[in-house]
């Protein structure tokens, strides 16, 4: 088995190979749909078949050539959302539909909100109309496509409808070419028990040319026109050292995109977990006005239109149309369907140190001590697959890690945590208790012949847990109990990797599509959701081991819509190259707007050896991104932050310490994204939705609404061009306090110790003024407030605080939510949510006010529990900055600071 493992590891070490992964031309359902749609066959609606209820409207759609009916349902969902479902009227067997999430009560789409839904009969088309203008059209391009389930050829002849679905006759040559019953790729043959089952539908977005979303791709934030045979692919794959600016699907998939223009934002959520392709084409088009607006010929006008064509290998058409109208509205609508980002434990917002692999307990202790010796804070040590006994998860290598509890107690003594890896493949070994128990209970995915599916991964020959089965998830969760997971403690958390799932000798390095899951569903039906189910079970296991008291932390590589409810995501196996640092920004922005705010990239690049300058720039960027972890593969040089010389150690230390200073602001942002759905890392267009110049920006971003960050992503840079948006905005350099007016692109000088970060006028950013070795040591550390005044001389901000680890904020309302406001020379700290109560000893000891145009004559503090106190201050006329120090203002009390 060792030889086999080495062979497969060598596959991992190669560049992306197009022979391993398919492009559109090699995907049979894409070829079938393209061939069929070239014939321009249409569907019509039978209006006399329409039935309505208090929750929906149902009607029949018929293909004009085959006369085979489909059943369509349109719902109006609370919150300005429409839902369209299209399925076979009488399928041979059930087709996989949406997950059974509770999405709230359904309302009839009868004019609530500002959009109306109009169904056209012949040909079938649906228009969403706002103020008599068509905003979105469905099937206006006639690309509705639906392949019907079939009786296997051995039992029945190919029927008329099946023949039409495939758009070909029954010749063996055509069947082989279009992959009707068997689809070949290299040495692999995918056998389809009920023939081809793909679906497709087009959406025309009128007046829109800026689209975003559908991760995960190593591509620009704004979606590009796909052209011929270059569709965006959504198919979770283990792609080592992925190619940049490529539409190949990577580790996760979220079949959801947003369209934005001035005055309107829309979302399309295509709820389908099978392999999916998305074509995008933007062009100028002659648009007819609605009939009631007068003669069509007189009312035609030329405007931009973007057509989006969704194609999936299986399932039904189940699509949610999120009608906004603002970006914030669309974020709320999407989270209403899929859930919001969970509030993570505070430690997970600190810095994480990882590599494949830290060798043993002595290595862990040495690295841990190195951070303290060099005065660099960090919170989490990580262990990759080598910590286990022969890649058997939930075990420890007894030679390398003979006393894992003692190792964890060392970390605990410094209020740090440990994360270990747990992958979905289970080594086939009857003496391995996890395998033996899963085997006995029938908990593995099966092959199409009914036996346990077997594939090669890190342990060698393995079987794969069927996480789609609720009983498997329940059992897997139980494995994290302290009594079951020997050597684990309550500071141990989990990393789910290789859960696309990765199968080294499988087609495209993943599982065969005709493998069988619980409920007799084929893997092709739910491939993209497999990793989400593992993360779900893992998170639940960590919650259960604490009797429901403690928040989990789970990092996953594979993800789907809704993964945000269970933890964090990262961008996978990137490279130690400048171009990969640069692509990190649009990749994370795309994840963020599709609900997954807790995201990051491997600092320094997983593959290769970064030079010192690149490593420094990556730490500077990562410090301002939600998930902050350094990671490297096993054949790279060690790169702990102090190994590149004093100069670079100092620069990396400064970057990490600034991250820790910003933790109060970051934690407050996580609270807001949990309750209000707005992403933490935001493209500029989200904050400035009417400013066209922001719509394509992807080299800078907003961290919340207060900070604009422009990472340096080019070597030897001495100046960067920074767009400071907003004609009425003012921006303050966070380092020099220099003020800039908005609506300008500025050339900002940079040195290696500089990353352009600007605080928005009108904001208050809470920070920690004392940085210690980990977040646990900073619980009672004092706060500072960075107040940046708007052009009108006002500012506001918030702070959210709880115990940082439990669910008491939810169950017992043990939290503190404070609001800061500055107006007319008075800074006020007041309660933002009376429901919360959380005792805190913390004080505000420092206040920095930027943009104060004249030196004050006096500063005093006012509070209900003490007399007025004068405050010493320093004022710099050059930077218009006022600094107040040696304060002692309790963060949980109401107080005011008067500046006169």
mmCIF file of C-alpha atoms in Angstrom, residues 288-572:
data_model
loop_
_atom_site.group_PDB
_atom_site.id
_atom_site.type_symbol
_atom_site.label_atom_id
_atom_site.label_comp_id
_atom_site.label_asym_id
_atom_site.label_seq_id
_atom_site.Cartn_x
_atom_site.Cartn_y
_atom_site.Cartn_z
ATOM 1 C CA UNK A 288 -39.391 45.782 -26.299
ATOM 2 C CA UNK A 289 -41.440 47.648 -23.730
ATOM 3 C CA UNK A 290 -44.425 45.937 -22.031
ATOM 4 C CA UNK A 291 -47.536 45.804 -24.275
ATOM 5 C CA UNK A 292 -49.496 48.199 -22.127
ATOM 6 C CA UNK A 293 -46.894 50.863 -22.777
ATOM 7 C CA UNK A 294 -48.037 51.307 -26.393
ATOM 8 C CA UNK A 295 -47.038 50.042 -29.841
ATOM 9 C CA UNK A 296 -43.919 47.885 -29.577
ATOM 10 C CA UNK A 297 -42.272 49.403 -32.615
ATOM 11 C CA UNK A 298 -42.540 52.854 -31.144
ATOM 12 C CA UNK A 299 -41.286 51.846 -27.728
ATOM 13 C CA UNK A 300 -38.212 49.797 -28.592
ATOM 14 C CA UNK A 301 -34.926 50.987 -27.149
ATOM 15 C CA UNK A 302 -31.349 49.795 -27.058
ATOM 16 C CA UNK A 303 -29.974 48.825 -23.676
ATOM 17 C CA UNK A 304 -27.527 46.433 -22.058
ATOM 18 C CA UNK A 305 -28.743 42.905 -21.394
ATOM 19 C CA UNK A 306 -26.895 40.014 -19.772
ATOM 20 C CA UNK A 307 -28.046 36.470 -20.459
ATOM 21 C CA UNK A 308 -27.280 33.764 -17.909
ATOM 22 C CA UNK A 309 -27.721 30.139 -18.952
ATOM 23 C CA UNK A 310 -27.745 27.544 -16.154
ATOM 24 C CA UNK A 311 -27.251 23.856 -16.977
ATOM 25 C CA UNK A 312 -27.158 21.002 -14.435
ATOM 26 C CA UNK A 313 -26.574 17.306 -14.933
ATOM 27 C CA UNK A 314 -29.528 16.152 -12.854
ATOM 28 C CA UNK A 315 -32.294 17.113 -10.437
ATOM 29 C CA UNK A 316 -35.147 19.502 -11.121
ATOM 30 C CA UNK A 317 -35.296 23.195 -11.918
ATOM 31 C CA UNK A 318 -35.599 24.907 -8.545
ATOM 32 C CA UNK A 319 -34.578 28.541 -8.612
ATOM 33 C CA UNK A 320 -35.042 31.459 -6.237
ATOM 34 C CA UNK A 321 -35.195 34.975 -7.625
ATOM 35 C CA UNK A 322 -34.059 37.549 -5.067
ATOM 36 C CA UNK A 323 -35.453 40.902 -6.101
ATOM 37 C CA UNK A 324 -33.653 43.283 -3.750
ATOM 38 C CA UNK A 325 -33.834 46.092 -4.584
ATOM 39 C CA UNK A 326 -30.606 46.979 -2.709
ATOM 40 C CA UNK A 327 -27.481 44.862 -2.152
ATOM 41 C CA UNK A 328 -28.331 44.732 1.555
ATOM 42 C CA UNK A 329 -31.828 43.484 0.746
ATOM 43 C CA UNK A 330 -30.445 40.713 -1.454
ATOM 44 C CA UNK A 331 -27.999 39.621 1.268
ATOM 45 C CA UNK A 332 -30.919 39.343 3.693
ATOM 46 C CA UNK A 333 -33.053 37.444 1.166
ATOM 47 C CA UNK A 334 -30.290 34.931 0.469
ATOM 48 C CA UNK A 335 -29.575 34.380 4.165
ATOM 49 C CA UNK A 336 -33.315 33.886 4.744
ATOM 50 C CA UNK A 337 -33.019 30.857 2.450
ATOM 51 C CA UNK A 338 -29.613 29.453 3.444
ATOM 52 C CA UNK A 339 -28.815 30.849 6.895
ATOM 53 C CA UNK A 340 -26.386 33.467 8.173
ATOM 54 C CA UNK A 341 -22.731 33.224 9.077
ATOM 55 C CA UNK A 342 -22.328 31.661 12.510
ATOM 56 C CA UNK A 343 -20.651 33.775 15.181
ATOM 57 C CA UNK A 344 -17.295 32.034 15.607
ATOM 58 C CA UNK A 345 -15.393 31.640 18.854
ATOM 59 C CA UNK A 346 -13.164 34.666 19.338
ATOM 60 C CA UNK A 347 -9.916 32.667 19.281
ATOM 61 C CA UNK A 348 -10.594 31.682 15.657
ATOM 62 C CA UNK A 349 -10.264 35.333 14.594
ATOM 63 C CA UNK A 350 -6.692 35.348 15.826
ATOM 64 C CA UNK A 351 -3.700 34.058 13.885
ATOM 65 C CA UNK A 352 -3.405 30.324 13.059
ATOM 66 C CA UNK A 353 -0.089 28.533 12.474
ATOM 67 C CA UNK A 354 -0.118 25.427 10.269
ATOM 68 C CA UNK A 355 2.008 23.298 7.993
ATOM 69 C CA UNK A 356 1.971 19.803 6.595
ATOM 70 C CA UNK A 357 3.233 18.704 9.079
ATOM 71 C CA UNK A 358 4.583 19.705 12.458
ATOM 72 C CA UNK A 359 6.636 16.619 13.157
ATOM 73 C CA UNK A 360 6.019 15.752 16.792
ATOM 74 C CA UNK A 361 5.231 17.111 20.229
ATOM 75 C CA UNK A 362 8.701 18.639 20.541
ATOM 76 C CA UNK A 363 8.246 20.456 17.235
ATOM 77 C CA UNK A 364 4.909 21.845 18.389
ATOM 78 C CA UNK A 365 6.434 23.037 21.668
ATOM 79 C CA UNK A 366 9.355 24.635 19.843
ATOM 80 C CA UNK A 367 7.173 26.539 17.392
ATOM 81 C CA UNK A 368 4.855 27.617 20.196
ATOM 82 C CA UNK A 369 7.830 28.935 22.184
ATOM 83 C CA UNK A 370 9.149 30.717 19.098
ATOM 84 C CA UNK A 371 6.094 32.943 18.955
ATOM 85 C CA UNK A 372 6.570 33.938 22.593
ATOM 86 C CA UNK A 373 10.295 34.472 22.182
ATOM 87 C CA UNK A 374 9.692 36.830 19.259
ATOM 88 C CA UNK A 375 6.719 38.575 20.861
ATOM 89 C CA UNK A 376 4.304 37.516 18.098
ATOM 90 C CA UNK A 377 0.763 36.704 19.179
ATOM 91 C CA UNK A 378 -1.018 33.633 17.852
ATOM 92 C CA UNK A 379 -3.982 31.523 18.928
ATOM 93 C CA UNK A 380 -4.057 28.171 17.172
ATOM 94 C CA UNK A 381 -1.561 25.418 16.377
ATOM 95 C CA UNK A 382 -2.579 23.027 13.573
ATOM 96 C CA UNK A 383 -1.708 19.385 12.870
ATOM 97 C CA UNK A 384 -2.091 17.818 9.430
ATOM 98 C CA UNK A 385 -2.501 14.114 8.518
ATOM 99 C CA UNK A 386 0.864 12.956 9.892
ATOM 100 C CA UNK A 387 -0.324 13.339 13.481
ATOM 101 C CA UNK A 388 -2.478 10.216 13.098
ATOM 102 C CA UNK A 389 -1.583 6.533 13.210
ATOM 103 C CA UNK A 390 -1.227 5.753 9.503
ATOM 104 C CA UNK A 391 -3.821 8.357 8.435
ATOM 105 C CA UNK A 392 -6.478 6.777 10.644
ATOM 106 C CA UNK A 393 -8.501 9.774 11.810
ATOM 107 C CA UNK A 394 -9.396 10.083 15.501
ATOM 108 C CA UNK A 395 -6.051 8.449 16.381
ATOM 109 C CA UNK A 396 -2.553 9.655 17.282
ATOM 110 C CA UNK A 397 0.848 8.489 16.076
ATOM 111 C CA UNK A 398 2.234 7.069 19.323
ATOM 112 C CA UNK A 399 5.857 7.767 18.412
ATOM 113 C CA UNK A 400 5.379 11.355 17.330
ATOM 114 C CA UNK A 401 2.547 12.302 19.690
ATOM 115 C CA UNK A 402 2.748 9.914 22.643
ATOM 116 C CA UNK A 403 0.991 12.277 25.052
ATOM 117 C CA UNK A 404 -1.426 14.500 23.111
ATOM 118 C CA UNK A 405 -3.212 15.687 26.250
ATOM 119 C CA UNK A 406 0.046 16.966 27.711
ATOM 120 C CA UNK A 407 0.726 18.811 24.440
ATOM 121 C CA UNK A 408 -2.715 20.390 24.609
ATOM 122 C CA UNK A 409 -2.207 21.382 28.236
ATOM 123 C CA UNK A 410 0.933 23.254 27.166
ATOM 124 C CA UNK A 411 -1.154 25.202 24.665
ATOM 125 C CA UNK A 412 -3.955 25.678 27.190
ATOM 126 C CA UNK A 413 -1.494 27.214 29.659
ATOM 127 C CA UNK A 414 -1.034 30.017 27.144
ATOM 128 C CA UNK A 415 -4.769 30.155 26.340
ATOM 129 C CA UNK A 416 -4.192 28.705 22.900
ATOM 130 C CA UNK A 417 -5.984 25.999 20.925
ATOM 131 C CA UNK A 418 -5.223 23.012 18.697
ATOM 132 C CA UNK A 419 -6.836 22.109 15.362
ATOM 133 C CA UNK A 420 -6.423 18.646 13.848
ATOM 134 C CA UNK A 421 -7.512 17.235 10.526
ATOM 135 C CA UNK A 422 -10.348 14.770 9.907
ATOM 136 C CA UNK A 423 -11.077 13.721 6.325
ATOM 137 C CA UNK A 424 -14.103 11.782 4.990
ATOM 138 C CA UNK A 425 -12.167 8.755 3.714
ATOM 139 C CA UNK A 426 -11.704 5.923 6.205
ATOM 140 C CA UNK A 427 -8.815 3.483 5.864
ATOM 141 C CA UNK A 428 -9.973 -0.054 5.100
ATOM 142 C CA UNK A 429 -8.645 -1.900 8.133
ATOM 143 C CA UNK A 430 -10.814 -4.327 10.139
ATOM 144 C CA UNK A 431 -8.701 -3.561 13.217
ATOM 145 C CA UNK A 432 -9.441 0.188 12.963
ATOM 146 C CA UNK A 433 -12.503 0.733 15.150
ATOM 147 C CA UNK A 434 -13.917 3.635 13.112
ATOM 148 C CA UNK A 435 -13.813 1.547 9.937
ATOM 149 C CA UNK A 436 -15.131 -1.597 11.594
ATOM 150 C CA UNK A 437 -18.095 0.154 13.167
ATOM 151 C CA UNK A 438 -19.018 2.053 9.998
ATOM 152 C CA UNK A 439 -18.697 -1.125 7.956
ATOM 153 C CA UNK A 440 -20.912 -3.084 10.331
ATOM 154 C CA UNK A 441 -23.646 -0.430 10.248
ATOM 155 C CA UNK A 442 -23.548 0.107 6.484
ATOM 156 C CA UNK A 443 -22.425 3.711 6.763
ATOM 157 C CA UNK A 444 -20.264 3.892 3.620
ATOM 158 C CA UNK A 445 -21.166 5.124 0.156
ATOM 159 C CA UNK A 446 -21.794 2.140 -2.131
ATOM 160 C CA UNK A 447 -20.703 1.535 -5.711
ATOM 161 C CA UNK A 448 -23.284 0.974 -8.459
ATOM 162 C CA UNK A 449 -23.105 -2.768 -7.836
ATOM 163 C CA UNK A 450 -24.167 -2.343 -4.210
ATOM 164 C CA UNK A 451 -20.846 -2.981 -2.475
ATOM 165 C CA UNK A 452 -18.946 -0.419 -0.392
ATOM 166 C CA UNK A 453 -17.285 2.140 -2.645
ATOM 167 C CA UNK A 454 -13.504 1.890 -2.396
ATOM 168 C CA UNK A 455 -10.974 4.478 -3.538
ATOM 169 C CA UNK A 456 -7.420 5.576 -2.901
ATOM 170 C CA UNK A 457 -6.627 8.557 -0.690
ATOM 171 C CA UNK A 458 -4.004 9.369 1.957
ATOM 172 C CA UNK A 459 -4.382 6.125 3.956
ATOM 173 C CA UNK A 460 -4.325 4.019 0.809
ATOM 174 C CA UNK A 461 -7.433 1.953 0.024
ATOM 175 C CA UNK A 462 -10.370 3.654 1.740
ATOM 176 C CA UNK A 463 -14.124 3.732 1.996
ATOM 177 C CA UNK A 464 -16.088 6.977 2.194
ATOM 178 C CA UNK A 465 -18.648 7.844 4.842
ATOM 179 C CA UNK A 466 -22.106 8.633 3.462
ATOM 180 C CA UNK A 467 -22.703 11.979 5.143
ATOM 181 C CA UNK A 468 -25.973 12.414 3.243
ATOM 182 C CA UNK A 469 -27.433 9.852 5.670
ATOM 183 C CA UNK A 470 -28.655 11.537 8.899
ATOM 184 C CA UNK A 471 -27.747 8.406 10.885
ATOM 185 C CA UNK A 472 -24.173 8.577 9.585
ATOM 186 C CA UNK A 473 -23.941 12.247 10.561
ATOM 187 C CA UNK A 474 -25.288 11.452 14.018
ATOM 188 C CA UNK A 475 -22.770 8.622 14.462
ATOM 189 C CA UNK A 476 -19.886 10.724 13.115
ATOM 190 C CA UNK A 477 -20.781 13.523 15.529
ATOM 191 C CA UNK A 478 -20.548 11.056 18.397
ATOM 192 C CA UNK A 479 -16.918 10.283 17.508
ATOM 193 C CA UNK A 480 -15.888 13.708 18.834
ATOM 194 C CA UNK A 481 -17.038 12.892 22.361
ATOM 195 C CA UNK A 482 -14.085 12.976 24.756
ATOM 196 C CA UNK A 483 -14.747 9.367 25.712
ATOM 197 C CA UNK A 484 -14.621 8.276 22.067
ATOM 198 C CA UNK A 485 -11.803 10.485 20.758
ATOM 199 C CA UNK A 486 -8.974 9.430 23.021
ATOM 200 C CA UNK A 487 -6.377 12.139 23.556
ATOM 201 C CA UNK A 488 -8.732 14.986 22.681
ATOM 202 C CA UNK A 489 -9.613 17.848 25.031
ATOM 203 C CA UNK A 490 -11.936 20.819 24.908
ATOM 204 C CA UNK A 491 -9.282 22.998 23.218
ATOM 205 C CA UNK A 492 -9.147 20.664 20.194
ATOM 206 C CA UNK A 493 -11.058 21.735 17.071
ATOM 207 C CA UNK A 494 -11.385 20.295 13.582
ATOM 208 C CA UNK A 495 -10.328 20.780 9.975
ATOM 209 C CA UNK A 496 -12.290 18.923 7.267
ATOM 210 C CA UNK A 497 -10.094 18.480 4.179
ATOM 211 C CA UNK A 498 -10.286 16.370 1.001
ATOM 212 C CA UNK A 499 -14.101 16.402 1.252
ATOM 213 C CA UNK A 500 -15.009 17.216 -2.364
ATOM 214 C CA UNK A 501 -14.597 14.164 -1.975
ATOM 215 C CA UNK A 502 -11.051 13.572 -3.214
ATOM 216 C CA UNK A 503 -10.419 10.082 -4.688
ATOM 217 C CA UNK A 504 -6.923 9.862 -6.136
ATOM 218 C CA UNK A 505 -7.642 7.220 -8.776
ATOM 219 C CA UNK A 506 -11.193 8.343 -9.471
ATOM 220 C CA UNK A 507 -12.508 10.261 -12.486
ATOM 221 C CA UNK A 508 -11.207 13.843 -12.152
ATOM 222 C CA UNK A 509 -9.746 12.728 -8.797
ATOM 223 C CA UNK A 510 -13.200 12.416 -7.256
ATOM 224 C CA UNK A 511 -15.960 9.884 -6.664
ATOM 225 C CA UNK A 512 -17.683 8.006 -9.492
ATOM 226 C CA UNK A 513 -20.979 9.670 -10.340
ATOM 227 C CA UNK A 514 -22.907 6.403 -10.245
ATOM 228 C CA UNK A 515 -21.913 5.629 -6.656
ATOM 229 C CA UNK A 516 -24.986 5.208 -4.447
ATOM 230 C CA UNK A 517 -25.934 7.201 -1.357
ATOM 231 C CA UNK A 518 -28.615 6.878 1.286
ATOM 232 C CA UNK A 519 -32.081 6.875 -0.259
ATOM 233 C CA UNK A 520 -30.685 5.274 -3.415
ATOM 234 C CA UNK A 521 -29.570 8.640 -4.765
ATOM 235 C CA UNK A 522 -26.678 8.584 -7.213
ATOM 236 C CA UNK A 523 -23.605 10.603 -6.331
ATOM 237 C CA UNK A 524 -24.145 12.727 -9.453
ATOM 238 C CA UNK A 525 -27.302 14.143 -7.819
ATOM 239 C CA UNK A 526 -25.587 15.570 -4.742
ATOM 240 C CA UNK A 527 -21.852 15.692 -5.391
ATOM 241 C CA UNK A 528 -21.481 19.386 -4.552
ATOM 242 C CA UNK A 529 -23.210 19.126 -1.159
ATOM 243 C CA UNK A 530 -21.163 16.188 0.177
ATOM 244 C CA UNK A 531 -18.568 18.363 1.920
ATOM 245 C CA UNK A 532 -21.220 20.555 3.554
ATOM 246 C CA UNK A 533 -22.738 17.490 5.180
ATOM 247 C CA UNK A 534 -19.388 16.482 6.669
ATOM 248 C CA UNK A 535 -18.832 19.970 8.064
ATOM 249 C CA UNK A 536 -22.384 19.950 9.460
ATOM 250 C CA UNK A 537 -21.762 16.655 11.283
ATOM 251 C CA UNK A 538 -18.392 17.852 12.575
ATOM 252 C CA UNK A 539 -19.783 21.112 13.939
ATOM 253 C CA UNK A 540 -22.626 19.247 15.618
ATOM 254 C CA UNK A 541 -20.147 16.813 17.184
ATOM 255 C CA UNK A 542 -18.144 19.662 18.722
ATOM 256 C CA UNK A 543 -21.330 21.213 20.094
ATOM 257 C CA UNK A 544 -22.536 17.904 21.526
ATOM 258 C CA UNK A 545 -19.278 17.153 23.331
ATOM 259 C CA UNK A 546 -19.837 20.320 25.391
ATOM 260 C CA UNK A 547 -23.492 19.473 26.043
ATOM 261 C CA UNK A 548 -24.527 22.278 23.734
ATOM 262 C CA UNK A 549 -22.654 24.986 25.602
ATOM 263 C CA UNK A 550 -19.639 25.797 23.412
ATOM 264 C CA UNK A 551 -19.384 27.153 19.869
ATOM 265 C CA UNK A 552 -17.563 24.932 17.374
ATOM 266 C CA UNK A 553 -14.777 25.848 15.003
ATOM 267 C CA UNK A 554 -14.603 23.815 11.796
ATOM 268 C CA UNK A 555 -12.625 24.727 8.698
ATOM 269 C CA UNK A 556 -13.751 23.018 5.498
ATOM 270 C CA UNK A 557 -12.229 22.909 2.043
ATOM 271 C CA UNK A 558 -15.385 21.797 0.231
ATOM 272 C CA UNK A 559 -18.564 23.839 0.609
ATOM 273 C CA UNK A 560 -22.020 24.603 -0.753
ATOM 274 C CA UNK A 561 -24.770 27.150 -0.165
ATOM 275 C CA UNK A 562 -25.334 27.193 3.590
ATOM 276 C CA UNK A 563 -21.809 26.221 4.659
ATOM 277 C CA UNK A 564 -21.598 29.564 6.458
ATOM 278 C CA UNK A 565 -23.743 28.127 9.257
ATOM 279 C CA UNK A 566 -21.041 25.646 10.247
ATOM 280 C CA UNK A 567 -17.701 27.428 10.140
ATOM 281 C CA UNK A 568 -14.948 28.726 7.888
ATOM 282 C CA UNK A 569 -13.697 28.131 4.329
ATOM 283 C CA UNK A 570 -10.368 28.743 2.631
ATOM 284 C CA UNK A 571 -9.210 28.926 -0.973
ATOM 285 C CA UNK A 572 -7.265 25.673 -1.020
#
